[in-house]
Amino acid sequence: MNAYEKEHNEILRRFGAECAVLLKSDGTFPLDAPGKLALYGCGARRTVKGGTGSGEVNSRFYVTAEDGLEAAGFTLTTKAWMDAYDEVRAAAKKTFIKNLKRDALKRGTLAVIDCMGAVMPEPEYELPLDGEGEAAIYVLARISGEGSDRKPVAGDILLTETEKRDILALEKKYEKILLVLNVGGPVDLTPVMGVRNILLLSQLGGETGNILADIILGKSAPSGKLATTWTAWEEYPSVGDFGDRYDTRYKEGIYVGYRYFDSVGKAPLFPFGYGLGYTTFEMKAGKAREEAGRVSLDVSVKNTGSRAGKEVVQLYVSKPQGRLDQPYQALAAFAKTDELAPGEEQTLTLSCDLRELASYDAEKAAWVLEEGDYVLRAGNSSRNTEAAAVVRLAGEATVRQVKNCLGRPDFTDWKPESVSAEVPADLPVLTVDAAVIETETVDYEPQEEIDPLTAELRDEELCLMNIGAFKMKESMSVIGEASASVAGAAGETVSLKEKGVPALIMADGPAGLRLSRQYAVDEKGGVKAVGETMPESVMELMPGPSAFFIRHFMGGGKAKGEIREQYCSAIPIGTALAQSWNLDFAGLCGDLVGDEMERFGVHLWLAPALNIHRNIRCGRNFEYFSEDPLITGKFAAAITKGVQKHPGCGTTVKHYTANNQETNRYGNNSLVSERAMREIYLKGFEIAVKESQPHALMTSYNLLNGVHTSEHRGLIEDVLRAEFGYEGIVMTDWIIGALNFGRKKYPVPNAARIAAAGNDLTMPGGKGDFKAMMKGLADGTVSRRQLMVNATRIVRMAKKLTE
């Protein structure tokens, strides 16, 4: 292993426990020393480090639960059980893949497109629980990925009869038992809530098994908090649509996640922000202050237990119920303590700008603060907060005047009948005059500069600059082998070397760089991947001839030339990172990714992904952060800062926007109100842009209110550039020829319309895109000036990241 790999893995292991959430505890863990253990569950040996698809990082290795516990000195007495389970699973997987391909053919589609990321439900089986030891560890694993959504069936969101039976049997048999959840999103734990110790380990990348062993032995303590509400499947709201092939109506409006549960008074199994630890804490709100519209609250935290640990303080605000309906409360700030020894105390100051609490008034097309009381609530979960102070706004303030430009759905947002937010009468009151809050105006017609170089380009060259690099003689660009410069990179921009414009190399993510582990360098300096170039989850769905071609002619077969390595580090999935509530750790993860980008010549990392956990069924939630836009934006910004501190490196925040289901992700239309879009689904992008200025941004596949996001000028030019002040380049998600396969309701994106919307790059690029761009230039769909504006942004970013 290289020195950088060791260094990066040490960082991930040191902070990993901060991502793990202790859901239940009876005090029997951690264990005093390693001994005999009975290890069971589908994740015991087949521990999941992250999701499928773009999340499949090609690290040198990853540590399973079995590996980690044995390395820590434990003797595992259930090897025979794990061997038998492997046989059961292998047989079930073979049948599962065969059925996916068969069913896709019946529908007239391709399994690799229609079934990408499909989850095989955990099979039922009869295996004896005949292990022994001081304790039992049951590792329940679930995997998901891009292209397919999760389902409320046994073996996915729900537990199988086998799992329920075995977990409950172990609970009776052992004095010490730990149920470990190696999952990327919620599962319904209702049938096993009697288990005394439950740890949401999550999926922590290459060091997952070692981190688990450290937690079990008390070498590190879990200090994570949930970033998404966990409850019984039937208790999740069903107000809005999910999973419709063509049209998905976000009828729930702004009432997403805990905003819904808290507003209707429904207690979930484990609320947003919840998490225990190996110790206990006492929290007390102190002095509240306001200065120039910025509100601060001091909160003291004392470790009242017998072990060291960290606590997270969360500040929520209840807004006045005026002309606009409001949820019971919304997260406004958060902070994590240092590691506190028993008896140690620390005071944290949480603050937010009143302007950040504004709501969107679609009738006025403005962000407003309505007159009334804004109640500050401090606590350690959304269901455990206490009112600490009141900010009384005298008068209404218009924070920012904008314009409605996102389209209208065919419904009115749902809202609860009433929201009760009782406030103690003796709270300190801070009075603020609305006049101190100035109204921000937006310039929607900025003067676009054009680089002189782009004015000299021929039409053909200009069109190519607006499309990712591709080989004109080839018919397709394969994901994972779309770059001529870095093996396994996802794509690159067109290079005009003779004019001083180099290519920008892009690598997939989001849980670390996705590159080929090894590559060959020929005599002319050309690179070719060695081994698989595409994720295994994609390859197994390929038709036989296609899989053979890719393996043997696009990276497989015997390598010619010098063999080099480019192993990358697998960091925790996005949801796990958010569960740390530690922005410093997120920044460290960005830093180590940036270090590897520098090493391997990658300019843009196609991450982080920051879509909202609107529904737990979304197959790609594992790579997204949270159901809350503040958490989402803050973590994306922290990661971006970590990456972009490295010269020549940038992030590509995605998927912009309303990409909250994978079912027919290429042609699904998200119908969302202007208010919900701005307060929930765009807010994280706004925070990330304003705090970190990512060098790139990727639009999503889906449509928004009837228009593809990649072709939506209102989203790109008006909201992103004019309102958010975004300065980087915009690209599409990877639009490939297979999008045209099969029946569809909405047209596929068109390169000329994409460019006309101010979207700088159609990726990964192909002959069809070039022809469409040339045709669009000829018939007026896109102007030459717009192509020059787009190309200017690409040229300037290429020079910025390569000089």
mmCIF file of N, CA and C in Angstrom, residues 199 205 264 276 300 340 346 389 417 419 447 467 471 487 497 520 562 682 716 721:
data_model
loop_
_atom_site.group_PDB
_atom_site.id
_atom_site.type_symbol
_atom_site.label_atom_id
_atom_site.label_comp_id
_atom_site.label_asym_id
_atom_site.label_seq_id
_atom_site.Cartn_x
_atom_site.Cartn_y
_atom_site.Cartn_z
ATOM 1 N N LEU A 199 -27.000 -0.419 16.440
ATOM 2 C CA LEU A 199 -26.022 0.542 15.922
ATOM 3 C C LEU A 199 -26.224 0.731 14.428
ATOM 4 N N GLY A 205 -17.118 3.185 3.684
ATOM 5 C CA GLY A 205 -16.002 3.095 2.764
ATOM 6 C C GLY A 205 -15.054 1.976 3.112
ATOM 7 N N VAL A 264 -47.333 17.583 12.184
ATOM 8 C CA VAL A 264 -48.579 16.842 12.418
ATOM 9 C C VAL A 264 -48.567 16.135 13.764
ATOM 10 N N LEU A 276 -27.659 8.300 20.249
ATOM 11 C CA LEU A 276 -27.101 8.112 21.587
ATOM 12 C C LEU A 276 -25.583 8.036 21.502
ATOM 13 N N SER A 300 -24.488 25.463 26.657
ATOM 14 C CA SER A 300 -23.449 24.727 27.367
ATOM 15 C C SER A 300 -23.776 23.237 27.335
ATOM 16 N N LEU A 340 -15.357 15.404 24.890
ATOM 17 C CA LEU A 340 -15.412 15.841 26.276
ATOM 18 C C LEU A 340 -15.164 14.667 27.211
ATOM 19 N N GLN A 346 -18.416 22.315 27.818
ATOM 20 C CA GLN A 346 -18.036 23.219 26.735
ATOM 21 C C GLN A 346 -19.242 24.061 26.350
ATOM 22 N N ALA A 389 -35.419 31.326 23.420
ATOM 23 C CA ALA A 389 -35.537 32.776 23.249
ATOM 24 C C ALA A 389 -36.494 33.062 22.107
ATOM 25 N N GLU A 417 -53.603 20.900 8.799
ATOM 26 C CA GLU A 417 -54.753 21.695 9.210
ATOM 27 C C GLU A 417 -54.356 22.797 10.184
ATOM 28 N N VAL A 419 -50.838 23.952 12.992
ATOM 29 C CA VAL A 419 -49.543 23.655 13.598
ATOM 30 C C VAL A 419 -49.454 24.424 14.904
ATOM 31 N N GLN A 447 -23.897 41.560 -18.056
ATOM 32 C CA GLN A 447 -23.143 41.635 -19.305
ATOM 33 C C GLN A 447 -22.191 40.443 -19.391
ATOM 34 N N ILE A 467 -19.596 20.525 -26.252
ATOM 35 C CA ILE A 467 -19.861 19.093 -26.108
ATOM 36 C C ILE A 467 -18.618 18.435 -25.518
ATOM 37 N N LYS A 471 -14.688 10.578 -29.801
ATOM 38 C CA LYS A 471 -14.004 10.203 -31.035
ATOM 39 C C LYS A 471 -15.033 10.095 -32.147
ATOM 40 N N ALA A 487 -7.143 6.795 -17.213
ATOM 41 C CA ALA A 487 -7.870 5.534 -17.342
ATOM 42 C C ALA A 487 -8.984 5.430 -16.316
ATOM 43 N N LYS A 497 -5.422 22.291 -28.146
ATOM 44 C CA LYS A 497 -4.023 22.495 -27.746
ATOM 45 C C LYS A 497 -3.339 23.561 -28.581
ATOM 46 N N ALA A 520 -2.328 0.782 -18.449
ATOM 47 C CA ALA A 520 -1.091 0.587 -19.208
ATOM 48 C C ALA A 520 -0.765 1.855 -19.983
ATOM 49 N N GLU A 562 3.803 -0.229 -20.005
ATOM 50 C CA GLU A 562 4.089 -0.161 -18.569
ATOM 51 C C GLU A 562 2.796 -0.118 -17.768
ATOM 52 N N LEU A 682 -33.771 23.547 -3.827
ATOM 53 C CA LEU A 682 -32.697 24.407 -4.339
ATOM 54 C C LEU A 682 -31.843 25.010 -3.231
ATOM 55 N N ILE A 716 -30.978 27.615 -14.745
ATOM 56 C CA ILE A 716 -29.536 27.786 -14.926
ATOM 57 C C ILE A 716 -29.123 29.254 -14.920
ATOM 58 N N ARG A 721 -27.213 31.365 -11.766
ATOM 59 C CA ARG A 721 -26.188 32.391 -12.036
ATOM 60 C C ARG A 721 -26.582 33.760 -11.480
#
